[in-house]
Amino acid sequence: MEVLLLSFVFLLLSFIGYNVERRMLSPLFIMPFIWGMLLFFFELLPHSLYPLNTQFLLALFIWVFSFFITALLCMGAKFTKRIDLYNKKIFSIYYYIVVIFAPLALLLLIREALKVGPELFFLKLRLINTGLDEDNTFSLGPLSYVFNFANVVLLLFTLYYNKISKFRYYVVFILVFLLGLITLARTSLVVISIGIFVILYFKKVLKKKHYIYFLFLFITIIAVVSQMRTVHETEKNNFVDTLSIYLFAGMPAFDTLKYIPSETAGQYTFRFLYAVANALGAKIEVEKTILPYVYVPTPTNVYTVMFPFFKDFGNVGVGVFGFFYGAIYGLLYKLSRLNNHLGIILYAFIFPYLLLQFMSELLVLNLSSNLQAIIFILIPYISKIKK
């Protein structure tokens, strides 16, 4: 009963959020709607997962309401300056970097995976992507940056589609999706697909039929990648079981967490800073990026977006970083609505994280790659200023 009641509260809050601006991509609508629907279907759909307990429900209540309040306040901010990121020279350099280094990365990955034979080809690619490959002799080195870089370039090219060569656009488009497919990076493909959709949404070029086309293409891509990831498995779950694991497992997994104050504050939340300090010689233990598995009763190592904040600071951390999240999404959404190109790109880049909250935290825990993306996005603009 508590789960359905909280679901109703969140759906009511999403209705209120939608009526603020009447926009589907508003964080005031998306945040409570996502969680309201997840809770509703958790109770409605048949599954074997453990029931949700007070720990998760209380933390989620704090998370959603702290986010909603701050996002609402920040969306009232006023901005006057528009930032245009288009830079013909830099965009051309970006194109050649992707065209040269993306195929090279693809060839190296394929060559490495072929060493184990065709039967384990996709498994090898998946292990390389997740960092679980026991063969530590293979590494793409600096070439691994091309994945994040190519995604940023595709988003920039999508925003300025009318100003660049269509041939160049589709070459980058194909290479980006090949990089995602070859590493079986389902999350990466989800993020870039939704990012493109967000940009087209703010450019106001989408019609109702495009929503249907996108949904069909999106489901097809995810289905293909999922099938490729499981070709080596002898036991396969049915569709309902698979769906419940991906959508719901993080919620009961969160109930298994214990908040125990540590001498090192924010071991997960500030992992990036500790990793930098450790690289500079400080003797600080850095937490692993691959989280341990728990059984709910299905094995899973995802704990929803609230994991690092609760693990490090309890419900206080959930509330504080809920405010932080709300501020970021509220401000960037406001900029996007004003057709600020920097705001549109940044919002398109992080909006998928909002949709994937049921899995894990992707904004803070992936701070290194996110900062890289911001730098790649700003270089064309900074280059124009210096002229």
mmCIF file of C-alpha atoms in Angstrom:
data_model
loop_
_atom_site.group_PDB
_atom_site.id
_atom_site.type_symbol
_atom_site.label_atom_id
_atom_site.label_comp_id
_atom_site.label_asym_id
_atom_site.label_seq_id
_atom_site.Cartn_x
_atom_site.Cartn_y
_atom_site.Cartn_z
ATOM 1 C CA MET A 1 0.000 0.000 0.000
ATOM 2 C CA GLU A 2 2.857 2.422 0.844
ATOM 3 C CA VAL A 3 4.401 1.841 -2.586
ATOM 4 C CA LEU A 4 1.188 2.605 -4.472
ATOM 5 C CA LEU A 5 0.516 5.640 -2.283
ATOM 6 C CA LEU A 6 3.953 7.073 -2.986
ATOM 7 C CA SER A 7 3.462 6.280 -6.666
ATOM 8 C CA PHE A 8 0.244 8.308 -6.646
ATOM 9 C CA VAL A 9 1.985 11.219 -4.892
ATOM 10 C CA PHE A 10 4.773 11.283 -7.480
ATOM 11 C CA LEU A 11 2.354 11.086 -10.423
ATOM 12 C CA LEU A 12 0.368 13.956 -8.918
ATOM 13 C CA LEU A 13 3.600 15.907 -8.547
ATOM 14 C CA SER A 14 4.464 15.192 -12.197
ATOM 15 C CA PHE A 15 1.063 16.555 -13.221
ATOM 16 C CA ILE A 16 1.806 19.739 -11.284
ATOM 17 C CA GLY A 17 5.285 19.902 -12.823
ATOM 18 C CA TYR A 18 3.924 19.472 -16.331
ATOM 19 C CA ASN A 19 1.480 22.320 -15.860
ATOM 20 C CA VAL A 20 4.274 24.715 -14.933
ATOM 21 C CA GLU A 21 5.529 24.825 -18.531
ATOM 22 C CA ARG A 22 3.598 22.112 -20.366
ATOM 23 C CA ARG A 23 6.754 20.569 -21.785
ATOM 24 C CA MET A 24 7.438 16.821 -21.818
ATOM 25 C CA LEU A 25 11.176 17.225 -21.278
ATOM 26 C CA SER A 26 10.836 19.503 -18.267
ATOM 27 C CA PRO A 27 12.681 18.027 -15.254
ATOM 28 C CA LEU A 28 9.682 19.019 -13.122
ATOM 29 C CA PHE A 29 7.620 16.499 -15.084
ATOM 30 C CA ILE A 30 10.195 13.815 -15.857
ATOM 31 C CA MET A 31 11.671 13.313 -12.373
ATOM 32 C CA PRO A 32 8.473 12.474 -10.430
ATOM 33 C CA PHE A 33 6.857 10.781 -13.449
ATOM 34 C CA ILE A 34 9.726 8.292 -13.858
ATOM 35 C CA TRP A 35 9.611 7.250 -10.224
ATOM 36 C CA GLY A 36 5.820 7.257 -10.047
ATOM 37 C CA MET A 37 5.583 4.875 -12.995
ATOM 38 C CA LEU A 38 8.404 2.650 -11.717
ATOM 39 C CA LEU A 39 6.729 2.226 -8.342
ATOM 40 C CA PHE A 40 3.363 1.606 -9.977
ATOM 41 C CA PHE A 41 4.658 -1.104 -12.313
ATOM 42 C CA PHE A 42 6.790 -2.618 -9.548
ATOM 43 C CA GLU A 43 3.527 -3.413 -7.791
ATOM 44 C CA LEU A 44 1.568 -4.245 -10.949
ATOM 45 C CA LEU A 45 3.914 -6.486 -12.949
ATOM 46 C CA PRO A 46 4.713 -10.037 -11.832
ATOM 47 C CA HIS A 47 8.310 -10.464 -10.678
ATOM 48 C CA SER A 48 10.357 -12.369 -8.128
ATOM 49 C CA LEU A 49 12.152 -9.385 -6.577
ATOM 50 C CA TYR A 50 11.992 -8.615 -2.879
ATOM 51 C CA PRO A 51 9.367 -6.062 -1.730
ATOM 52 C CA LEU A 52 10.460 -2.480 -1.128
ATOM 53 C CA ASN A 53 11.182 -1.396 2.423
ATOM 54 C CA THR A 54 11.017 1.893 4.305
ATOM 55 C CA GLN A 55 14.695 2.715 3.730
ATOM 56 C CA PHE A 56 14.272 3.003 -0.024
ATOM 57 C CA LEU A 57 10.841 4.669 0.050
ATOM 58 C CA LEU A 58 11.924 7.360 2.549
ATOM 59 C CA ALA A 59 15.144 8.112 0.658
ATOM 60 C CA LEU A 60 13.230 8.304 -2.628
ATOM 61 C CA PHE A 61 10.672 10.706 -1.122
ATOM 62 C CA ILE A 62 13.499 12.987 0.055
ATOM 63 C CA TRP A 63 15.296 12.706 -3.304
ATOM 64 C CA VAL A 64 12.320 13.564 -5.508
ATOM 65 C CA PHE A 65 10.998 16.449 -3.422
ATOM 66 C CA SER A 66 14.399 18.075 -2.861
ATOM 67 C CA PHE A 67 15.056 17.857 -6.608
ATOM 68 C CA PHE A 68 11.610 19.226 -7.509
ATOM 69 C CA ILE A 69 11.802 22.227 -5.179
ATOM 70 C CA THR A 70 15.243 23.359 -6.330
ATOM 71 C CA ALA A 71 14.530 22.763 -10.027
ATOM 72 C CA LEU A 72 11.361 24.845 -9.734
ATOM 73 C CA LEU A 73 13.258 27.724 -8.124
ATOM 74 C CA CYS A 74 16.156 27.603 -10.598
ATOM 75 C CA MET A 75 13.854 27.536 -13.615
ATOM 76 C CA GLY A 76 12.819 31.040 -12.603
ATOM 77 C CA ALA A 77 16.356 32.350 -13.190
ATOM 78 C CA LYS A 78 16.859 34.923 -15.924
ATOM 79 C CA PHE A 79 19.516 34.747 -18.611
ATOM 80 C CA THR A 80 20.183 37.191 -21.413
ATOM 81 C CA LYS A 81 23.337 36.026 -23.237
ATOM 82 C CA ARG A 82 23.036 33.334 -25.913
ATOM 83 C CA ILE A 83 26.087 31.179 -26.554
ATOM 84 C CA ASP A 84 26.724 29.939 -30.087
ATOM 85 C CA LEU A 85 29.129 26.997 -30.193
ATOM 86 C CA TYR A 86 29.500 26.717 -33.972
ATOM 87 C CA ASN A 87 33.096 26.992 -35.144
ATOM 88 C CA LYS A 88 33.725 25.764 -38.678
ATOM 89 C CA LYS A 89 37.458 25.226 -38.226
ATOM 90 C CA ILE A 90 37.195 23.340 -34.928
ATOM 91 C CA PHE A 91 34.256 21.281 -36.182
ATOM 92 C CA SER A 92 36.363 20.235 -39.172
ATOM 93 C CA ILE A 93 39.224 19.202 -36.866
ATOM 94 C CA TYR A 94 36.761 17.281 -34.703
ATOM 95 C CA TYR A 95 35.484 15.438 -37.756
ATOM 96 C CA TYR A 96 38.940 14.270 -38.836
ATOM 97 C CA ILE A 97 39.826 13.170 -35.304
ATOM 98 C CA VAL A 98 36.735 10.930 -35.213
ATOM 99 C CA VAL A 99 37.277 9.621 -38.750
ATOM 100 C CA ILE A 100 40.899 8.696 -38.030
ATOM 101 C CA PHE A 101 40.765 7.350 -34.483
ATOM 102 C CA ALA A 102 37.299 5.757 -34.261
ATOM 103 C CA PRO A 103 38.006 3.165 -37.022
ATOM 104 C CA LEU A 104 41.397 2.486 -35.426
ATOM 105 C CA ALA A 105 39.716 1.752 -32.077
ATOM 106 C CA LEU A 106 37.195 -0.496 -33.811
ATOM 107 C CA LEU A 107 39.916 -2.473 -35.576
ATOM 108 C CA LEU A 108 41.944 -2.961 -32.393
ATOM 109 C CA LEU A 109 38.877 -4.160 -30.462
ATOM 110 C CA ILE A 110 37.857 -6.581 -33.191
ATOM 111 C CA ARG A 111 41.386 -7.960 -33.483
ATOM 112 C CA GLU A 112 41.587 -8.505 -29.726
ATOM 113 C CA ALA A 113 38.166 -10.185 -29.529
ATOM 114 C CA LEU A 114 38.965 -12.521 -32.435
ATOM 115 C CA LYS A 115 41.831 -14.014 -30.436
ATOM 116 C CA VAL A 116 39.362 -16.008 -28.308
ATOM 117 C CA GLY A 117 37.466 -17.401 -31.284
ATOM 118 C CA PRO A 118 34.003 -16.691 -32.738
ATOM 119 C CA GLU A 119 32.119 -18.470 -29.918
ATOM 120 C CA LEU A 120 33.375 -16.066 -27.249
ATOM 121 C CA PHE A 121 33.748 -13.020 -29.517
ATOM 122 C CA PHE A 122 30.872 -10.990 -28.025
ATOM 123 C CA LEU A 123 31.672 -12.072 -24.474
ATOM 124 C CA LYS A 124 35.244 -10.829 -24.896
ATOM 125 C CA LEU A 125 33.999 -7.473 -26.179
ATOM 126 C CA ARG A 126 31.625 -7.176 -23.230
ATOM 127 C CA LEU A 127 34.368 -7.969 -20.714
ATOM 128 C CA ILE A 128 36.668 -5.389 -22.275
ATOM 129 C CA ASN A 129 33.928 -2.763 -22.079
ATOM 130 C CA THR A 130 33.077 -3.454 -18.428
ATOM 131 C CA GLY A 131 36.690 -3.637 -17.320
ATOM 132 C CA LEU A 132 36.262 -7.237 -16.126
ATOM 133 C CA ASP A 133 38.594 -8.763 -18.701
ATOM 134 C CA GLU A 134 41.229 -10.842 -16.927
ATOM 135 C CA ASP A 135 43.710 -10.215 -19.741
ATOM 136 C CA ASN A 136 45.380 -7.030 -18.502
ATOM 137 C CA THR A 137 47.754 -6.923 -21.451
ATOM 138 C CA PHE A 138 45.213 -5.234 -23.751
ATOM 139 C CA SER A 139 44.390 -1.569 -23.488
ATOM 140 C CA LEU A 140 43.328 1.108 -25.931
ATOM 141 C CA GLY A 141 45.301 3.645 -23.904
ATOM 142 C CA PRO A 142 44.643 7.272 -24.921
ATOM 143 C CA LEU A 143 42.599 5.936 -27.839
ATOM 144 C CA SER A 144 39.797 5.139 -25.366
ATOM 145 C CA TYR A 145 38.976 8.860 -25.214
ATOM 146 C CA VAL A 146 37.564 8.623 -28.729
ATOM 147 C CA PHE A 147 34.328 7.063 -27.406
ATOM 148 C CA ASN A 148 33.339 10.064 -25.301
ATOM 149 C CA PHE A 149 34.763 12.491 -27.839
ATOM 150 C CA ALA A 150 32.809 10.984 -30.759
ATOM 151 C CA ASN A 151 29.559 11.193 -28.754
ATOM 152 C CA VAL A 152 30.122 14.894 -28.120
ATOM 153 C CA VAL A 153 30.938 15.532 -31.777
ATOM 154 C CA LEU A 154 27.732 13.805 -32.867
ATOM 155 C CA LEU A 155 25.674 15.946 -30.491
ATOM 156 C CA LEU A 156 27.360 19.127 -31.759
ATOM 157 C CA PHE A 157 26.829 18.086 -35.372
ATOM 158 C CA THR A 158 23.178 17.323 -34.620
ATOM 159 C CA LEU A 159 22.658 20.786 -33.132
ATOM 160 C CA TYR A 160 24.289 22.455 -36.149
ATOM 161 C CA TYR A 161 22.997 19.991 -38.721
ATOM 162 C CA ASN A 162 22.097 22.771 -41.181
ATOM 163 C CA LYS A 163 25.603 24.230 -41.097
ATOM 164 C CA ILE A 164 27.708 21.136 -41.739
ATOM 165 C CA SER A 165 28.154 18.623 -44.539
ATOM 166 C CA LYS A 166 25.478 15.927 -44.446
ATOM 167 C CA PHE A 167 28.107 13.419 -45.527
ATOM 168 C CA ARG A 168 30.245 14.289 -42.519
ATOM 169 C CA TYR A 169 27.267 14.098 -40.200
ATOM 170 C CA TYR A 170 26.291 10.587 -41.227
ATOM 171 C CA VAL A 171 29.880 9.349 -41.208
ATOM 172 C CA VAL A 172 30.195 10.451 -37.573
ATOM 173 C CA PHE A 173 26.720 9.080 -36.821
ATOM 174 C CA ILE A 174 27.635 5.624 -38.158
ATOM 175 C CA LEU A 175 30.997 5.553 -36.388
ATOM 176 C CA VAL A 176 29.454 6.513 -33.033
ATOM 177 C CA PHE A 177 26.898 3.733 -33.220
ATOM 178 C CA LEU A 178 29.515 1.230 -34.381
ATOM 179 C CA LEU A 179 31.606 2.129 -31.322
ATOM 180 C CA GLY A 180 28.585 1.458 -29.132
ATOM 181 C CA LEU A 181 27.718 -1.802 -30.852
ATOM 182 C CA ILE A 182 31.238 -3.210 -30.936
ATOM 183 C CA THR A 183 31.611 -2.732 -27.178
ATOM 184 C CA LEU A 184 28.018 -3.859 -26.529
ATOM 185 C CA ALA A 185 27.656 -0.600 -24.568
ATOM 186 C CA ARG A 186 23.901 -0.540 -24.122
ATOM 187 C CA THR A 187 23.957 2.452 -21.763
ATOM 188 C CA SER A 188 26.160 4.427 -24.143
ATOM 189 C CA LEU A 189 23.754 3.803 -27.026
ATOM 190 C CA VAL A 190 20.802 4.780 -24.838
ATOM 191 C CA VAL A 191 22.512 8.003 -23.768
ATOM 192 C CA ILE A 192 23.512 9.128 -27.271
ATOM 193 C CA SER A 193 20.123 8.199 -28.773
ATOM 194 C CA ILE A 194 18.204 10.160 -26.151
ATOM 195 C CA GLY A 195 20.695 13.040 -26.437
ATOM 196 C CA ILE A 196 20.008 13.357 -30.166
ATOM 197 C CA PHE A 197 16.268 13.250 -29.477
ATOM 198 C CA VAL A 198 16.560 16.056 -26.900
ATOM 199 C CA ILE A 199 18.444 18.303 -29.324
ATOM 200 C CA LEU A 200 15.888 17.734 -32.082
ATOM 201 C CA TYR A 201 13.138 18.452 -29.546
ATOM 202 C CA PHE A 202 14.561 21.872 -28.661
ATOM 203 C CA LYS A 203 15.199 22.622 -32.338
ATOM 204 C CA LYS A 204 11.446 22.059 -32.811
ATOM 205 C CA VAL A 205 11.856 19.803 -35.826
ATOM 206 C CA LEU A 206 10.063 16.766 -34.393
ATOM 207 C CA LYS A 207 6.556 15.792 -35.393
ATOM 208 C CA LYS A 208 4.356 13.151 -33.773
ATOM 209 C CA LYS A 209 5.411 10.503 -36.299
ATOM 210 C CA HIS A 210 9.063 11.102 -35.376
ATOM 211 C CA TYR A 211 8.331 10.107 -31.786
ATOM 212 C CA ILE A 212 7.040 6.748 -33.049
ATOM 213 C CA TYR A 213 10.014 6.283 -35.394
ATOM 214 C CA PHE A 214 12.459 7.085 -32.605
ATOM 215 C CA LEU A 215 10.776 4.718 -30.147
ATOM 216 C CA PHE A 216 10.815 1.875 -32.688
ATOM 217 C CA LEU A 217 14.464 2.463 -33.613
ATOM 218 C CA PHE A 218 15.427 2.835 -29.957
ATOM 219 C CA ILE A 219 13.782 -0.457 -28.933
ATOM 220 C CA THR A 220 15.317 -2.234 -31.937
ATOM 221 C CA ILE A 221 18.850 -1.078 -31.107
ATOM 222 C CA ILE A 222 18.550 -2.063 -27.438
ATOM 223 C CA ALA A 223 17.060 -5.445 -28.373
ATOM 224 C CA VAL A 224 19.897 -6.155 -30.811
ATOM 225 C CA VAL A 225 22.593 -5.194 -28.310
ATOM 226 C CA SER A 226 20.900 -7.194 -25.546
ATOM 227 C CA GLN A 227 20.783 -10.253 -27.803
ATOM 228 C CA MET A 228 24.456 -9.846 -28.675
ATOM 229 C CA ARG A 229 25.326 -9.631 -24.973
ATOM 230 C CA THR A 230 23.572 -12.926 -24.163
ATOM 231 C CA VAL A 231 24.592 -15.120 -27.110
ATOM 232 C CA HIS A 232 27.110 -16.942 -24.890
ATOM 233 C CA GLU A 233 24.620 -17.621 -22.075
ATOM 234 C CA THR A 234 22.978 -21.024 -21.806
ATOM 235 C CA GLU A 235 20.187 -19.877 -19.463
ATOM 236 C CA LYS A 236 18.157 -16.927 -20.670
ATOM 237 C CA ASN A 237 15.403 -15.045 -18.887
ATOM 238 C CA ASN A 238 12.052 -14.408 -20.495
ATOM 239 C CA PHE A 239 11.082 -10.870 -21.474
ATOM 240 C CA VAL A 240 9.195 -10.049 -18.261
ATOM 241 C CA ASP A 241 12.051 -11.266 -16.047
ATOM 242 C CA THR A 242 14.608 -9.322 -18.063
ATOM 243 C CA LEU A 243 12.472 -6.180 -17.932
ATOM 244 C CA SER A 244 11.953 -6.451 -14.181
ATOM 245 C CA ILE A 245 15.672 -6.926 -13.555
ATOM 246 C CA TYR A 246 16.703 -3.859 -15.533
ATOM 247 C CA LEU A 247 13.933 -1.582 -14.308
ATOM 248 C CA PHE A 248 13.363 -2.674 -10.739
ATOM 249 C CA ALA A 249 16.370 -4.543 -9.292
ATOM 250 C CA GLY A 250 18.119 -1.369 -8.150
ATOM 251 C CA MET A 251 15.235 -0.471 -5.828
ATOM 252 C CA PRO A 252 15.271 -3.529 -3.523
ATOM 253 C CA ALA A 253 19.069 -3.522 -3.839
ATOM 254 C CA PHE A 254 19.077 -0.052 -2.267
ATOM 255 C CA ASP A 255 17.362 -1.530 0.789
ATOM 256 C CA THR A 256 20.434 -3.712 1.374
ATOM 257 C CA LEU A 257 22.724 -0.686 1.828
ATOM 258 C CA LYS A 258 24.031 0.325 5.235
ATOM 259 C CA TYR A 259 25.033 3.885 6.052
ATOM 260 C CA ILE A 260 28.191 3.725 8.139
ATOM 261 C CA PRO A 261 30.103 7.022 8.566
ATOM 262 C CA SER A 262 33.668 6.711 7.322
ATOM 263 C CA GLU A 263 36.865 8.526 8.223
ATOM 264 C CA THR A 264 37.217 9.371 4.545
ATOM 265 C CA ALA A 265 34.215 11.578 3.809
ATOM 266 C CA GLY A 266 32.408 10.933 0.548
ATOM 267 C CA GLN A 267 34.317 7.861 -0.593
ATOM 268 C CA TYR A 268 31.938 7.335 -3.506
ATOM 269 C CA THR A 269 30.545 10.838 -3.995
ATOM 270 C CA PHE A 270 33.987 12.422 -4.227
ATOM 271 C CA ARG A 271 35.708 9.430 -5.775
ATOM 272 C CA PHE A 272 37.035 11.497 -8.684
ATOM 273 C CA LEU A 273 38.811 13.923 -6.345
ATOM 274 C CA TYR A 274 40.312 11.074 -4.336
ATOM 275 C CA ALA A 275 41.459 9.379 -7.550
ATOM 276 C CA VAL A 276 43.221 12.586 -8.620
ATOM 277 C CA ALA A 277 44.823 12.965 -5.191
ATOM 278 C CA ASN A 278 45.915 9.333 -5.268
ATOM 279 C CA ALA A 279 47.484 9.815 -8.694
ATOM 280 C CA LEU A 280 49.409 12.796 -7.307
ATOM 281 C CA GLY A 281 50.887 10.678 -4.527
ATOM 282 C CA ALA A 282 48.384 10.903 -1.682
ATOM 283 C CA LYS A 283 47.828 7.601 0.097
ATOM 284 C CA ILE A 284 44.039 7.501 -0.185
ATOM 285 C CA GLU A 285 42.079 4.366 -0.925
ATOM 286 C CA VAL A 286 39.927 4.845 -4.025
ATOM 287 C CA GLU A 287 36.684 2.899 -4.290
ATOM 288 C CA LYS A 288 36.207 0.629 -7.293
ATOM 289 C CA THR A 289 33.888 1.721 -10.084
ATOM 290 C CA ILE A 290 32.367 -1.757 -10.372
ATOM 291 C CA LEU A 291 30.064 -2.146 -7.366
ATOM 292 C CA PRO A 292 29.632 -5.471 -5.513
ATOM 293 C CA TYR A 293 26.706 -7.749 -6.327
ATOM 294 C CA VAL A 294 23.804 -8.388 -3.956
ATOM 295 C CA TYR A 295 20.924 -10.836 -4.301
ATOM 296 C CA VAL A 296 17.354 -9.486 -4.373
ATOM 297 C CA PRO A 297 17.086 -12.491 -5.024
ATOM 298 C CA THR A 298 18.350 -11.882 -8.571
ATOM 299 C CA PRO A 299 22.017 -10.840 -8.534
ATOM 300 C CA THR A 300 22.507 -7.157 -9.320
ATOM 301 C CA ASN A 301 25.117 -4.463 -8.755
ATOM 302 C CA VAL A 302 22.943 -1.411 -9.436
ATOM 303 C CA TYR A 303 21.473 0.552 -6.531
ATOM 304 C CA THR A 304 19.699 3.541 -8.181
ATOM 305 C CA VAL A 305 20.944 7.113 -8.460
ATOM 306 C CA MET A 306 20.893 7.630 -4.676
ATOM 307 C CA PHE A 307 23.609 5.049 -3.944
ATOM 308 C CA PRO A 308 26.722 7.244 -3.467
ATOM 309 C CA PHE A 309 24.906 9.942 -1.524
ATOM 310 C CA PHE A 310 23.187 7.547 0.887
ATOM 311 C CA LYS A 311 26.246 5.336 1.253
ATOM 312 C CA ASP A 312 28.426 8.320 2.155
ATOM 313 C CA PHE A 313 26.059 10.636 4.031
ATOM 314 C CA GLY A 314 22.771 8.827 4.675
ATOM 315 C CA ASN A 315 19.448 10.542 3.983
ATOM 316 C CA VAL A 316 21.052 13.933 4.601
ATOM 317 C CA GLY A 317 23.273 13.319 1.585
ATOM 318 C CA VAL A 318 20.280 12.210 -0.483
ATOM 319 C CA GLY A 319 18.532 15.500 0.291
ATOM 320 C CA VAL A 320 21.571 17.720 -0.260
ATOM 321 C CA PHE A 321 22.471 16.176 -3.581
ATOM 322 C CA GLY A 322 18.812 16.153 -4.567
ATOM 323 C CA PHE A 323 19.002 19.945 -4.272
ATOM 324 C CA PHE A 324 22.250 19.884 -6.263
ATOM 325 C CA TYR A 325 20.715 17.789 -9.038
ATOM 326 C CA GLY A 326 17.611 19.977 -9.139
ATOM 327 C CA ALA A 327 19.703 23.122 -9.525
ATOM 328 C CA ILE A 328 21.731 21.702 -12.418
ATOM 329 C CA TYR A 329 18.756 20.337 -14.333
ATOM 330 C CA GLY A 330 16.589 23.381 -13.618
ATOM 331 C CA LEU A 331 19.198 25.854 -14.834
ATOM 332 C CA LEU A 332 20.187 23.892 -17.934
ATOM 333 C CA TYR A 333 16.543 23.334 -18.875
ATOM 334 C CA LYS A 334 15.911 27.053 -18.530
ATOM 335 C CA LEU A 335 18.861 27.813 -20.812
ATOM 336 C CA SER A 336 17.617 25.259 -23.346
ATOM 337 C CA ARG A 337 14.155 26.813 -23.400
ATOM 338 C CA LEU A 338 15.824 30.146 -24.209
ATOM 339 C CA ASN A 339 17.574 28.485 -27.170
ATOM 340 C CA ASN A 340 20.985 28.865 -25.574
ATOM 341 C CA HIS A 341 23.077 26.389 -27.543
ATOM 342 C CA LEU A 342 25.424 25.616 -24.668
ATOM 343 C CA GLY A 343 22.421 24.880 -22.467
ATOM 344 C CA ILE A 344 20.864 22.626 -25.119
ATOM 345 C CA ILE A 345 24.035 20.569 -25.587
ATOM 346 C CA LEU A 346 24.667 20.171 -21.869
ATOM 347 C CA TYR A 347 21.033 19.326 -21.146
ATOM 348 C CA ALA A 348 21.021 16.793 -24.000
ATOM 349 C CA PHE A 349 24.188 15.251 -22.581
ATOM 350 C CA ILE A 350 22.880 14.777 -19.020
ATOM 351 C CA PHE A 351 19.140 14.367 -19.633
ATOM 352 C CA PRO A 352 19.532 10.591 -20.234
ATOM 353 C CA TYR A 353 20.982 10.313 -16.725
ATOM 354 C CA LEU A 354 17.620 11.507 -15.420
ATOM 355 C CA LEU A 355 15.850 8.683 -17.244
ATOM 356 C CA LEU A 356 18.327 6.077 -15.990
ATOM 357 C CA GLN A 357 18.041 6.930 -12.285
ATOM 358 C CA PHE A 358 16.594 3.506 -11.567
ATOM 359 C CA MET A 359 19.962 1.977 -12.475
ATOM 360 C CA SER A 360 22.781 4.075 -11.121
ATOM 361 C CA GLU A 361 24.275 7.511 -10.560
ATOM 362 C CA LEU A 362 25.952 8.770 -13.740
ATOM 363 C CA LEU A 363 26.586 12.458 -13.112
ATOM 364 C CA VAL A 364 28.966 12.420 -10.133
ATOM 365 C CA LEU A 365 30.414 8.909 -10.366
ATOM 366 C CA ASN A 366 31.277 9.550 -14.039
ATOM 367 C CA LEU A 367 32.636 13.020 -13.302
ATOM 368 C CA SER A 368 35.881 12.403 -15.183
ATOM 369 C CA SER A 369 34.193 11.575 -18.500
ATOM 370 C CA ASN A 370 31.586 14.297 -17.942
ATOM 371 C CA LEU A 371 34.290 16.931 -17.436
ATOM 372 C CA GLN A 372 36.021 15.694 -20.581
ATOM 373 C CA ALA A 373 32.766 16.136 -22.495
ATOM 374 C CA ILE A 374 32.324 19.684 -21.168
ATOM 375 C CA ILE A 375 35.835 20.564 -22.312
ATOM 376 C CA PHE A 376 35.192 19.118 -25.786
ATOM 377 C CA ILE A 377 31.950 21.119 -25.956
ATOM 378 C CA LEU A 378 33.559 24.405 -24.874
ATOM 379 C CA ILE A 379 36.650 24.289 -27.097
ATOM 380 C CA PRO A 380 34.821 25.575 -30.228
ATOM 381 C CA TYR A 381 33.382 28.499 -28.248
ATOM 382 C CA ILE A 382 36.621 29.362 -26.438
ATOM 383 C CA SER A 383 38.521 29.286 -29.744
ATOM 384 C CA LYS A 384 36.173 31.938 -31.141
ATOM 385 C CA ILE A 385 36.602 34.181 -28.105
ATOM 386 C CA LYS A 386 40.396 34.165 -28.415
ATOM 387 C CA LYS A 387 40.264 35.427 -32.020
#
